[in-house]
CSV table of C-alpha atoms in Angstrom, one decimal:
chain,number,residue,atom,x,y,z
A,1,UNK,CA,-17.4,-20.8,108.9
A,2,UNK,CA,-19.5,-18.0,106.7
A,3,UNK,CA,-22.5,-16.3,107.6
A,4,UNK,CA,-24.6,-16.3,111.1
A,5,UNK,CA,-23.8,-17.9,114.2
A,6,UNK,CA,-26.0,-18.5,116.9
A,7,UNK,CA,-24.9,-19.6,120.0
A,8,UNK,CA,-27.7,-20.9,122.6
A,9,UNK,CA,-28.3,-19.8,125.9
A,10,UNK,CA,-31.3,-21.3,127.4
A,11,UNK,CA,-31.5,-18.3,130.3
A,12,UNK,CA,-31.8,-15.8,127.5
A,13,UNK,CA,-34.5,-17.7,125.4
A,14,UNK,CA,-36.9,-16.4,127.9
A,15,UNK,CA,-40.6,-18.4,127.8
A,16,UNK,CA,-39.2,-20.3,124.3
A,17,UNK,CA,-37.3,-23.7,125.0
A,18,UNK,CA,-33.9,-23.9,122.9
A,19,UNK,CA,-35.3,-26.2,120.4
A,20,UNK,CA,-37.5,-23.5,120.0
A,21,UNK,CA,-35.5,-21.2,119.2
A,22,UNK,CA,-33.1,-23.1,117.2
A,23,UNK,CA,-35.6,-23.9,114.8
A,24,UNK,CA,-36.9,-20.7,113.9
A,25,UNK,CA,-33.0,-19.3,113.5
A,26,UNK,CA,-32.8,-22.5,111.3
A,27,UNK,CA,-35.7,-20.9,109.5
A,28,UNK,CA,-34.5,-17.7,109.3
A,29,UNK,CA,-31.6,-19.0,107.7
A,30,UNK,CA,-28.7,-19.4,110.4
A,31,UNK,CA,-25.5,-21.4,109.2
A,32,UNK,CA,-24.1,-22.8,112.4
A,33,UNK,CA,-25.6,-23.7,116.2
A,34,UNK,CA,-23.5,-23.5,118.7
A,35,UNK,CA,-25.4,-25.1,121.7
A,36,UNK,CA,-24.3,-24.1,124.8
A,37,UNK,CA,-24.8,-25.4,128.5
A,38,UNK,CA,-22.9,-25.2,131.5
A,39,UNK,CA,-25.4,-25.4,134.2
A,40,UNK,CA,-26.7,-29.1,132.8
A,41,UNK,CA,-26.2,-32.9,134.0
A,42,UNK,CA,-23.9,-34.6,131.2
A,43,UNK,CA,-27.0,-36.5,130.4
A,44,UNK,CA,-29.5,-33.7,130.1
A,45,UNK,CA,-26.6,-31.8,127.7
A,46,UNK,CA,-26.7,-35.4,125.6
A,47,UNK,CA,-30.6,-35.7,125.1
A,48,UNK,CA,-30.5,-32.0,124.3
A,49,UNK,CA,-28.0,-32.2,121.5
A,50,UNK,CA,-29.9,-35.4,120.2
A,51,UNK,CA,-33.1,-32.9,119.7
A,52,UNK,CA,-31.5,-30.1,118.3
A,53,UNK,CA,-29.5,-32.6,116.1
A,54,UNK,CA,-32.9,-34.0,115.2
A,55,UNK,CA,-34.4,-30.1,114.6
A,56,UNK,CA,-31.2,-29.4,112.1
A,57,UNK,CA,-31.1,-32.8,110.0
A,58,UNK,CA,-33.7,-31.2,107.0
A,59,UNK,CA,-31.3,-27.5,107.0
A,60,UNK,CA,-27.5,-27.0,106.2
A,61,UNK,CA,-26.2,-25.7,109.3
A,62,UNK,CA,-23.8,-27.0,111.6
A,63,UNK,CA,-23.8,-28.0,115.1
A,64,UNK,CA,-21.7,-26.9,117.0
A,65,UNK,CA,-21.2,-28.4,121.1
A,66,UNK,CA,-19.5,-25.5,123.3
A,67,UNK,CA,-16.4,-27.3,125.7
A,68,UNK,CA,-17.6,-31.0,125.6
A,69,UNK,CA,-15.3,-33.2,123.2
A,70,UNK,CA,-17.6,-35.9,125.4
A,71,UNK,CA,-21.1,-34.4,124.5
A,72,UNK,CA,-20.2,-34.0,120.5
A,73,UNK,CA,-18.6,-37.0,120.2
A,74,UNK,CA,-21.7,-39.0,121.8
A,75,UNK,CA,-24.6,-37.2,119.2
A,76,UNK,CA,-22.1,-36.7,116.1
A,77,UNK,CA,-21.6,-33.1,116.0
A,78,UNK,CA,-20.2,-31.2,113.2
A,79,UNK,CA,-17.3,-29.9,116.2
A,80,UNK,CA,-16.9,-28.4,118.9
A,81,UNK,CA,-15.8,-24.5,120.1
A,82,UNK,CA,-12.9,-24.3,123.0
A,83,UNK,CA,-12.2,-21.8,125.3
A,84,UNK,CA,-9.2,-21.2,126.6
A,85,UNK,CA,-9.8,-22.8,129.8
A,86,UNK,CA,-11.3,-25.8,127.8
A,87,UNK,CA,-10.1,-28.8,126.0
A,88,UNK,CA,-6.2,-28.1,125.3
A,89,UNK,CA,-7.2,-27.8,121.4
A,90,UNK,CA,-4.4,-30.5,120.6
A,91,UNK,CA,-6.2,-33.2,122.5
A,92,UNK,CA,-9.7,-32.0,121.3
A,93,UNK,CA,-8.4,-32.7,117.3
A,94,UNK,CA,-6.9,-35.9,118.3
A,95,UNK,CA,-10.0,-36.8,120.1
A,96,UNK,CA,-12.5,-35.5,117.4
A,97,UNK,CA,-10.1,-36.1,113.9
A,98,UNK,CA,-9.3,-34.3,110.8
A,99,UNK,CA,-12.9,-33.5,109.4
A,100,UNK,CA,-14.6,-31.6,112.9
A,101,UNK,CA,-15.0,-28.3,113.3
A,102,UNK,CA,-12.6,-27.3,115.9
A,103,UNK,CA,-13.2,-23.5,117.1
A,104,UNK,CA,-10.7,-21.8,119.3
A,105,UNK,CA,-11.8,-18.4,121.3
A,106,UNK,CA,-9.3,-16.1,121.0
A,107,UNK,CA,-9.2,-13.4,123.8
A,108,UNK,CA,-5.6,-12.0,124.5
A,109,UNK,CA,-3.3,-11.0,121.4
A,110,UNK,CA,-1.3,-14.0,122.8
A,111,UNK,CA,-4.2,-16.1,122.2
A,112,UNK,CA,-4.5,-14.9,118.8
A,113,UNK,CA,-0.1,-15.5,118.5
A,114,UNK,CA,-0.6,-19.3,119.5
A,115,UNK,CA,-3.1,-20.0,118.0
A,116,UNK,CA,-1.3,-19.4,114.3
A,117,UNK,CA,0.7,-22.8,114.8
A,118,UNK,CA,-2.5,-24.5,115.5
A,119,UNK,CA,-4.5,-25.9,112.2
A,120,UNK,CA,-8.3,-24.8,114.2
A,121,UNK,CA,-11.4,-23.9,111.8
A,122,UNK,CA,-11.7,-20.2,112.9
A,123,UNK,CA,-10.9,-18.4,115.8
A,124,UNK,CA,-13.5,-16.7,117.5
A,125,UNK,CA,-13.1,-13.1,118.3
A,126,UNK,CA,-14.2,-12.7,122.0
A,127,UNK,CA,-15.6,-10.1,122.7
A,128,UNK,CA,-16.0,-7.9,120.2
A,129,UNK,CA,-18.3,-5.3,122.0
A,130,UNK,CA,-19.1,-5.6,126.1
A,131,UNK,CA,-21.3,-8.1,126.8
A,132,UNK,CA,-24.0,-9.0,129.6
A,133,UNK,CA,-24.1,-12.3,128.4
A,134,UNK,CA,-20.4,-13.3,129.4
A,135,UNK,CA,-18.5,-11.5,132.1
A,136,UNK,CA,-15.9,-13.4,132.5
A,137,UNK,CA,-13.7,-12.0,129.8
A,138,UNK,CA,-10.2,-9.7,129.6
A,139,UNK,CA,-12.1,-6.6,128.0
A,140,UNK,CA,-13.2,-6.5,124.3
A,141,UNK,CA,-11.4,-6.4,120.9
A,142,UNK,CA,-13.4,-3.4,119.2
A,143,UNK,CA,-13.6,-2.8,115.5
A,144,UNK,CA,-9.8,-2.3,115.8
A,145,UNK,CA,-8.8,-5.7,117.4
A,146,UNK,CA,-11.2,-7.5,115.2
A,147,UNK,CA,-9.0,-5.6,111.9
A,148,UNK,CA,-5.6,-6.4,113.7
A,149,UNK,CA,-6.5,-10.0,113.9
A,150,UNK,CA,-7.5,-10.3,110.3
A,151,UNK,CA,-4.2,-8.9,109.3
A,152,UNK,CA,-2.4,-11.4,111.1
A,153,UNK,CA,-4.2,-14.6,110.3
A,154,UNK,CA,-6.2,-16.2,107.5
A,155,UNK,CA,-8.3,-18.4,109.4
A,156,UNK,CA,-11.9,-17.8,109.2
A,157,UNK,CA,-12.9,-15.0,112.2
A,158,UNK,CA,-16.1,-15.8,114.0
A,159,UNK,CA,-16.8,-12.3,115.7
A,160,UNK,CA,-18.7,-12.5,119.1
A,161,UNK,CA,-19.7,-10.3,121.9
A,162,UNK,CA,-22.5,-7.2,122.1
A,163,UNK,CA,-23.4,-7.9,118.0
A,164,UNK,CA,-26.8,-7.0,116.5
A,165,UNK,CA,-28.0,-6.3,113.5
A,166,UNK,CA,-27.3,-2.8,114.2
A,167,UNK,CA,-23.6,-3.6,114.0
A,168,UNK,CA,-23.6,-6.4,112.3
A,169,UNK,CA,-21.9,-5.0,109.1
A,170,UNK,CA,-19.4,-3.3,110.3
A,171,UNK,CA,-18.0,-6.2,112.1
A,172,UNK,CA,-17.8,-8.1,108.7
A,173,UNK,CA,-16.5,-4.9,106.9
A,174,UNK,CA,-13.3,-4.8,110.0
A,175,UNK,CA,-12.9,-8.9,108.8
A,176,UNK,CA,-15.1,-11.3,110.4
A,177,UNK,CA,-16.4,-14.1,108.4
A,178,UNK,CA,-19.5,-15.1,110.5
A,179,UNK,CA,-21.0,-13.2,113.6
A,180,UNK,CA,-22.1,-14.8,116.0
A,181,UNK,CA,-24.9,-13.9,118.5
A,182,UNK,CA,-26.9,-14.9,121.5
A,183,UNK,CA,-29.5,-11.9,123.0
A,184,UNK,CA,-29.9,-10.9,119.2
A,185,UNK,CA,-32.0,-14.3,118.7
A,186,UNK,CA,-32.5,-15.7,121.7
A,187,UNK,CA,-34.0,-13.1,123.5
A,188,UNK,CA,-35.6,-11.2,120.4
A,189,UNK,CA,-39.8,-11.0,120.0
A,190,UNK,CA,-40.2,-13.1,116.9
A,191,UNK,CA,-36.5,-14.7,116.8
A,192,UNK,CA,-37.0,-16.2,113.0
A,193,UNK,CA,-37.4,-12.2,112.1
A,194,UNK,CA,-34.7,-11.4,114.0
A,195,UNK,CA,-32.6,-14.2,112.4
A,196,UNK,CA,-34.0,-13.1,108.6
A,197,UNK,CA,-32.9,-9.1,109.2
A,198,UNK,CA,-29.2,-10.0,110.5
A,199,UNK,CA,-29.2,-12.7,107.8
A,200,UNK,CA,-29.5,-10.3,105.4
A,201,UNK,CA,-27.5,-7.2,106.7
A,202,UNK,CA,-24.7,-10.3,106.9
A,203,UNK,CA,-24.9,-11.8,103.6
A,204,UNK,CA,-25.0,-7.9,101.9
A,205,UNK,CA,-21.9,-7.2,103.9
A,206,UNK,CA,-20.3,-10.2,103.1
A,207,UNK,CA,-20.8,-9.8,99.3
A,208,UNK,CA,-19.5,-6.2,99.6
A,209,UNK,CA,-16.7,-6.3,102.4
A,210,UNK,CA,-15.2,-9.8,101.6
A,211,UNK,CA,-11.9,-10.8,100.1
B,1,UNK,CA,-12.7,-54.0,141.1
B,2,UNK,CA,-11.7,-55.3,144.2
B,3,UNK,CA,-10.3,-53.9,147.2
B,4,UNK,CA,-10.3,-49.9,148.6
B,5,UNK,CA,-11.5,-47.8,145.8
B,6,UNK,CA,-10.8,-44.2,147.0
B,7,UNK,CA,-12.8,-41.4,144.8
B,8,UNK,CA,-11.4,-37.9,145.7
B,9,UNK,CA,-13.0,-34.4,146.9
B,10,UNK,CA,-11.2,-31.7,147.2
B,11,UNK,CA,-12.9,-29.7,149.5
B,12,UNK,CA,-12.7,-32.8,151.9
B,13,UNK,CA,-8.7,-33.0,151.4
B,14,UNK,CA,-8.4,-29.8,153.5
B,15,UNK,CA,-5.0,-28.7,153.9
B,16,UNK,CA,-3.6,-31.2,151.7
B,17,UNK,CA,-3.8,-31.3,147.3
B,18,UNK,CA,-5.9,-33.9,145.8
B,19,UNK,CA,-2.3,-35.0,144.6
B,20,UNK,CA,-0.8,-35.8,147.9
B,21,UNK,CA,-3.6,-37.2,149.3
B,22,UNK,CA,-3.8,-39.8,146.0
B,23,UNK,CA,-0.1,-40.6,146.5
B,24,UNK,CA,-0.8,-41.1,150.1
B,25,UNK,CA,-3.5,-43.3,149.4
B,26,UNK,CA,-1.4,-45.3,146.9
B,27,UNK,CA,1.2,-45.8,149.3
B,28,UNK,CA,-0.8,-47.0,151.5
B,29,UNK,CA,-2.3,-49.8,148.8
B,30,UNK,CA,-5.8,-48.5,147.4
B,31,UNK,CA,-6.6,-50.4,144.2
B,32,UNK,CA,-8.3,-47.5,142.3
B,33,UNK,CA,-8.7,-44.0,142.6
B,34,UNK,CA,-11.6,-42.3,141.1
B,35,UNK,CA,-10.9,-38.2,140.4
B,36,UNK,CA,-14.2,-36.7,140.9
B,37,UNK,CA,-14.1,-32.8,140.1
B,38,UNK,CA,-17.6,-31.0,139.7
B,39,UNK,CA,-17.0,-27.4,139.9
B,40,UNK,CA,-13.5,-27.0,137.8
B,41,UNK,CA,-13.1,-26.2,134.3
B,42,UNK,CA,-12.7,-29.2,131.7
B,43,UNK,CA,-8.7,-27.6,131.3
B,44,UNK,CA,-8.3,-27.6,135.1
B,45,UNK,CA,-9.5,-31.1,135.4
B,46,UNK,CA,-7.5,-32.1,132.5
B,47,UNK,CA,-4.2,-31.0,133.7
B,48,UNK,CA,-5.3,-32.8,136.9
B,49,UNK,CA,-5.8,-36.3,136.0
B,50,UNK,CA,-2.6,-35.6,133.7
B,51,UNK,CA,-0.7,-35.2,136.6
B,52,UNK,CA,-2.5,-38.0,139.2
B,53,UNK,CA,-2.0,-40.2,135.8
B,54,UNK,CA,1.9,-39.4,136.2
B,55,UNK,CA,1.9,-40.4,140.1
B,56,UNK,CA,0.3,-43.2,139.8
B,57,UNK,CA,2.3,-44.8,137.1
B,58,UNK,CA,4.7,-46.7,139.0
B,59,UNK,CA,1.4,-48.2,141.2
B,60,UNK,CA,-1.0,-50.8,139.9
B,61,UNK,CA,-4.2,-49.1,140.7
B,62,UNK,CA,-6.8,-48.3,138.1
B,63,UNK,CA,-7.2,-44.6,137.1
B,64,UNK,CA,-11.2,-43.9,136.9
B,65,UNK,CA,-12.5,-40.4,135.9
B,66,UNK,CA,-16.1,-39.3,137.6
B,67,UNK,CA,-18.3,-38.5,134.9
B,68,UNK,CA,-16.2,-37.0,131.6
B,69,UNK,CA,-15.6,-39.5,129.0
B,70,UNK,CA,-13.8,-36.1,127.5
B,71,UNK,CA,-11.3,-36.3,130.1
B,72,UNK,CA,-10.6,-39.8,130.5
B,73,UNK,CA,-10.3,-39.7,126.9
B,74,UNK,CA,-7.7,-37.0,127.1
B,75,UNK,CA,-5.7,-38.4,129.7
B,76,UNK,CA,-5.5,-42.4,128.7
B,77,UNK,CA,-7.5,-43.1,131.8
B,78,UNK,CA,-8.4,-46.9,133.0
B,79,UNK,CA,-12.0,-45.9,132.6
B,80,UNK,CA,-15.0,-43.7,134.0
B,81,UNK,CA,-17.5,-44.1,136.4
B,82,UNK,CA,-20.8,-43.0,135.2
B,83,UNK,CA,-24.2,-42.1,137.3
B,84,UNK,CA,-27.3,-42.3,136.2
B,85,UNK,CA,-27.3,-38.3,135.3
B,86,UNK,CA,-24.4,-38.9,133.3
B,87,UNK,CA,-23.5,-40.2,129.9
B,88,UNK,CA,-25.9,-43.4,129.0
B,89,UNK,CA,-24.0,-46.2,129.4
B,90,UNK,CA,-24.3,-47.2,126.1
B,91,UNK,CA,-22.7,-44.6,124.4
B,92,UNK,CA,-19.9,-44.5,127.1
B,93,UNK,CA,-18.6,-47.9,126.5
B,94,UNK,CA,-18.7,-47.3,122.2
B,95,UNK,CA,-16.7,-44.0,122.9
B,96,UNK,CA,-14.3,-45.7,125.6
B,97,UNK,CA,-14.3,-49.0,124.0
B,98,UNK,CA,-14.3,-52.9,125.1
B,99,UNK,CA,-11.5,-52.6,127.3
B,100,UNK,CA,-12.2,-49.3,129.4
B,101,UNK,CA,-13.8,-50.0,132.8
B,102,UNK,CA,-16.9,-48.7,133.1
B,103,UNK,CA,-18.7,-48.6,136.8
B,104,UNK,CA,-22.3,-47.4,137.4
B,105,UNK,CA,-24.2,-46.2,140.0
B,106,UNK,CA,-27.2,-47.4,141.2
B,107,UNK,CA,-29.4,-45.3,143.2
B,108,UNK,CA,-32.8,-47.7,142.9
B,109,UNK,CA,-33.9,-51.4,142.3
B,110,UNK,CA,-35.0,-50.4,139.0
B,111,UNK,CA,-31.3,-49.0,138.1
B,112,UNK,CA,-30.2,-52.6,139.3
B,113,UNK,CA,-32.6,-53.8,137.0
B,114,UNK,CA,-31.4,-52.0,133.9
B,115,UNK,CA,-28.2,-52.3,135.0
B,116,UNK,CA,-28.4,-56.4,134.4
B,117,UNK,CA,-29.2,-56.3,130.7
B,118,UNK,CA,-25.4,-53.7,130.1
B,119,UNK,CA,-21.8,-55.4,130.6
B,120,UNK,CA,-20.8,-52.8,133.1
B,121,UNK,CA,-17.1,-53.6,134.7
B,122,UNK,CA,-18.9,-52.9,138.5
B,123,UNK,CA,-21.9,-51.3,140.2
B,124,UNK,CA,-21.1,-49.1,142.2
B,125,UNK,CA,-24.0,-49.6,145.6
B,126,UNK,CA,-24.8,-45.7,146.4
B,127,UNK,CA,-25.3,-44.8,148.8
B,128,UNK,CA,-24.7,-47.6,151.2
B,129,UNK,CA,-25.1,-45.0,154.7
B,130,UNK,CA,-26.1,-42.0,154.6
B,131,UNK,CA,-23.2,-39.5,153.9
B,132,UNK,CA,-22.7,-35.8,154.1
B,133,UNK,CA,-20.4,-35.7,151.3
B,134,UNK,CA,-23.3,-36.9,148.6
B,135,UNK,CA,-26.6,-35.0,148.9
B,136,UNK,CA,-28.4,-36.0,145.7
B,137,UNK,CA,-28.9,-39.0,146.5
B,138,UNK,CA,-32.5,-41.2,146.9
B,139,UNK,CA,-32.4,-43.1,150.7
B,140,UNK,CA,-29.6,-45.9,151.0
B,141,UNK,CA,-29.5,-48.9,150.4
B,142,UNK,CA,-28.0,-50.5,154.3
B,143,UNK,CA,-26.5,-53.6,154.3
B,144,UNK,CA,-29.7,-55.1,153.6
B,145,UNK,CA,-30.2,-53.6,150.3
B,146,UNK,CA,-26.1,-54.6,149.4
B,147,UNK,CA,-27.3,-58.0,150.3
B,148,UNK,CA,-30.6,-58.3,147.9
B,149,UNK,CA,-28.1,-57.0,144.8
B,150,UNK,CA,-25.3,-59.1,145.4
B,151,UNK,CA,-28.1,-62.2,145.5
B,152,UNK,CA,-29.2,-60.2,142.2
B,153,UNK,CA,-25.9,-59.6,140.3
B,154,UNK,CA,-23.0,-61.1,139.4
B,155,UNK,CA,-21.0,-58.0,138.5
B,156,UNK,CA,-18.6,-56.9,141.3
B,157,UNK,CA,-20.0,-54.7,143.6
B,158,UNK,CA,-18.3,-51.0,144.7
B,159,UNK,CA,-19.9,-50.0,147.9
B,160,UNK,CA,-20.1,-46.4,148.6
B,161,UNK,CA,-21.3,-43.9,151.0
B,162,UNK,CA,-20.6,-43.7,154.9
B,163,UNK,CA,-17.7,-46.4,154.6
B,164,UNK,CA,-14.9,-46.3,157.3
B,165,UNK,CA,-12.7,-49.0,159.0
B,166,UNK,CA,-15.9,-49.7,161.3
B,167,UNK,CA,-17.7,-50.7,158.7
B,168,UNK,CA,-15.8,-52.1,155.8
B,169,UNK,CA,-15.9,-55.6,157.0
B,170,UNK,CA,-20.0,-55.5,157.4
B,171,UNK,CA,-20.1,-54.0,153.5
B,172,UNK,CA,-18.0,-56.8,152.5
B,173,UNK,CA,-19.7,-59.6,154.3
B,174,UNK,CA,-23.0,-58.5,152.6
B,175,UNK,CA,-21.6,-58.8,149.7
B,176,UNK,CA,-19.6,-55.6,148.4
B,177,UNK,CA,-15.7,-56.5,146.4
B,178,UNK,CA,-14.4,-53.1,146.6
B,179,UNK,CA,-15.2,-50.4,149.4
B,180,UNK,CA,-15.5,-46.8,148.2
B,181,UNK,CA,-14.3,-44.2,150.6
B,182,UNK,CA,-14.2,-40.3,150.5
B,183,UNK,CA,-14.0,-39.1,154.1
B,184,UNK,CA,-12.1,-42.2,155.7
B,185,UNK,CA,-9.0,-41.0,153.8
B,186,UNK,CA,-9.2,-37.9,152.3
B,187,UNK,CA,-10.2,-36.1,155.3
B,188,UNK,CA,-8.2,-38.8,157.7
B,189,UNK,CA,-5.3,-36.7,160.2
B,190,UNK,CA,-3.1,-39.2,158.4
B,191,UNK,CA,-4.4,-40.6,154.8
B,192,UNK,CA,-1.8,-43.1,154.3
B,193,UNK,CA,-2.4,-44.7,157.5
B,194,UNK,CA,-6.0,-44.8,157.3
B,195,UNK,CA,-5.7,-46.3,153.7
B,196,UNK,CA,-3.4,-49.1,155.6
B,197,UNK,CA,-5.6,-50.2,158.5
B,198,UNK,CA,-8.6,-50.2,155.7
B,199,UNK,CA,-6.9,-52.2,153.3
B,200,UNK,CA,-6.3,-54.6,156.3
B,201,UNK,CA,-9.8,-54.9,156.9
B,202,UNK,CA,-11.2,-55.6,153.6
B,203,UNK,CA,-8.2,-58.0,152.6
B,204,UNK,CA,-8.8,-60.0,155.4
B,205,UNK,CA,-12.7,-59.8,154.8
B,206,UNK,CA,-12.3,-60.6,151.7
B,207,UNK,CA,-10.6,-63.5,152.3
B,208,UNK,CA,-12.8,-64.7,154.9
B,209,UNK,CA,-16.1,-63.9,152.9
B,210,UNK,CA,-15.5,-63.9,149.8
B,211,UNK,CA,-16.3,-66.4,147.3
């Protein structure tokens, strides 16, 4: 996992419906959708992913379902991300096999300790900065947690939490791989601009920063 | 499905666990419990139906998960019991295979309609009397309306919604081969016993009505 990360939140997108936004981060060059929804009937979640799967077939990006193994396994999703209330992330490889995209949030340095047995696609740093877009986390990693948890692990670090593109780079030069962002996208003016600036500020960080 | 069918609710079990009153209920002969959770993360209800799984090994009831193919998945469940807001049938039985029971709700005459082209293990009748424990419903059907599906369906019939020992025997004479309850035995002053004079009734209607 390289690159930007958008994760949806369809109470942030404002007057534009996720699709909507999806497409223009797509065109502006995002590599992975994360589509979240927790407030959604299990069918409404299903017909969603089928759209947005629809939207990404013509880009290289992956998609991404947030908690339901259920959800990704019904549309063909590239994986899933798992909390630490989710999926027990032993069940959610059985359940999805070798070849998904199994993302683990990582929000306790114990987290971060147990999740070094476990063979996940990237850990996701969370939160890296305070948030209004998720409250219901232990406090946040700052620059410094991000850089102790890329000493201690090689998997790929998807940083998450308060990111922009006004701090966009230093999060990649302290070790993240991707960032990830909602309120940066989904609730900017012209999101596909949005998407193009971080893109950029991400890809020149990742080019200078990156091992 | 055949017999007392008891689908859980935690806020209805009071004083006692969802676990208690499910090994009450087993005691006490129901042929299938159903562990409906709606407001609980996916790890919560996970760990859960792991351990209702483990109480009810030494029974022979059917384990049925409300809703989460994920979780029934997880846990080696029986099957799931899908509504019409949930997972489309027809992905639910290619993720859960030929041999997983899969029940439906039907809410309308169309849904019995659609219902007769899938190979759905039961319909489940919803509601059958009104019920405070199920608000999202569309009317009920009455006995009358049990009747015009069991002259339309082969599949075996679940009736749910309002059921208690004073009216099991009606729901099966119109045409019902399991009886659904929530209240009657979850929020009974003694579960087990309720779940014994129930099973009395609808053994003995079955055998008297059933053909």
């Amino acid at each position: 996992m390289r690159g930007l990360y958008l994760v949806t939140d369809r109470a942030v997108c404002g007057h534009r419906t996720v699709e909507e936004v999806v497409l223009m981060a797509l065109r502006g060059g995002a590599a992975c959708i994360q589509l979240r929804e927790k407030d959604v009937s299990t069918r409404d979640f299903v017909e969603e992913a089928q759209r947005i799967k629809a939207i990404m077939a013509p880009f290289r990006a992956f998609l991404i379902i947030n908690d339901r193994i259920d959800v990704a396994l019904a549309v063909g999703a590239d994986g899933v991300h798992i909390g630490q209330r989710d999926m027990p992330y032993e069940i959610a490889r059985k359940l999805l096999g070798p070849r998904a995209i199994i993302g683990l949030s990582v929000e306790t340095w114990e987290d971060v300790e147990r999740a070094g047995a476990l063979d996940v696609n990237y850990l996701g740093v969370s939160p890296v900065f305070e948030t209004p877009t998720k409250t219901d986390t232990k406090g946040h990693w700052g620059l410094e947690g991000l850089s102790r948890i890329r000493a201690a692990t090689r998997r790929p670090l998807v940083a998450i939490g308060g990111l922009n593109a006004a701090n966009a780079a230093d999060v990649i030069r302290a070790g993240a791989d991707a960032v990830a962002v909602v309120s940066a996208i989904c609730a900017a003016p012209d999101p596909y601009q949005a998407t193009r600036e971080l893109n950029v500020i991400i890809d020149d960080s990742l080019a200078l920063y990156h091992r």
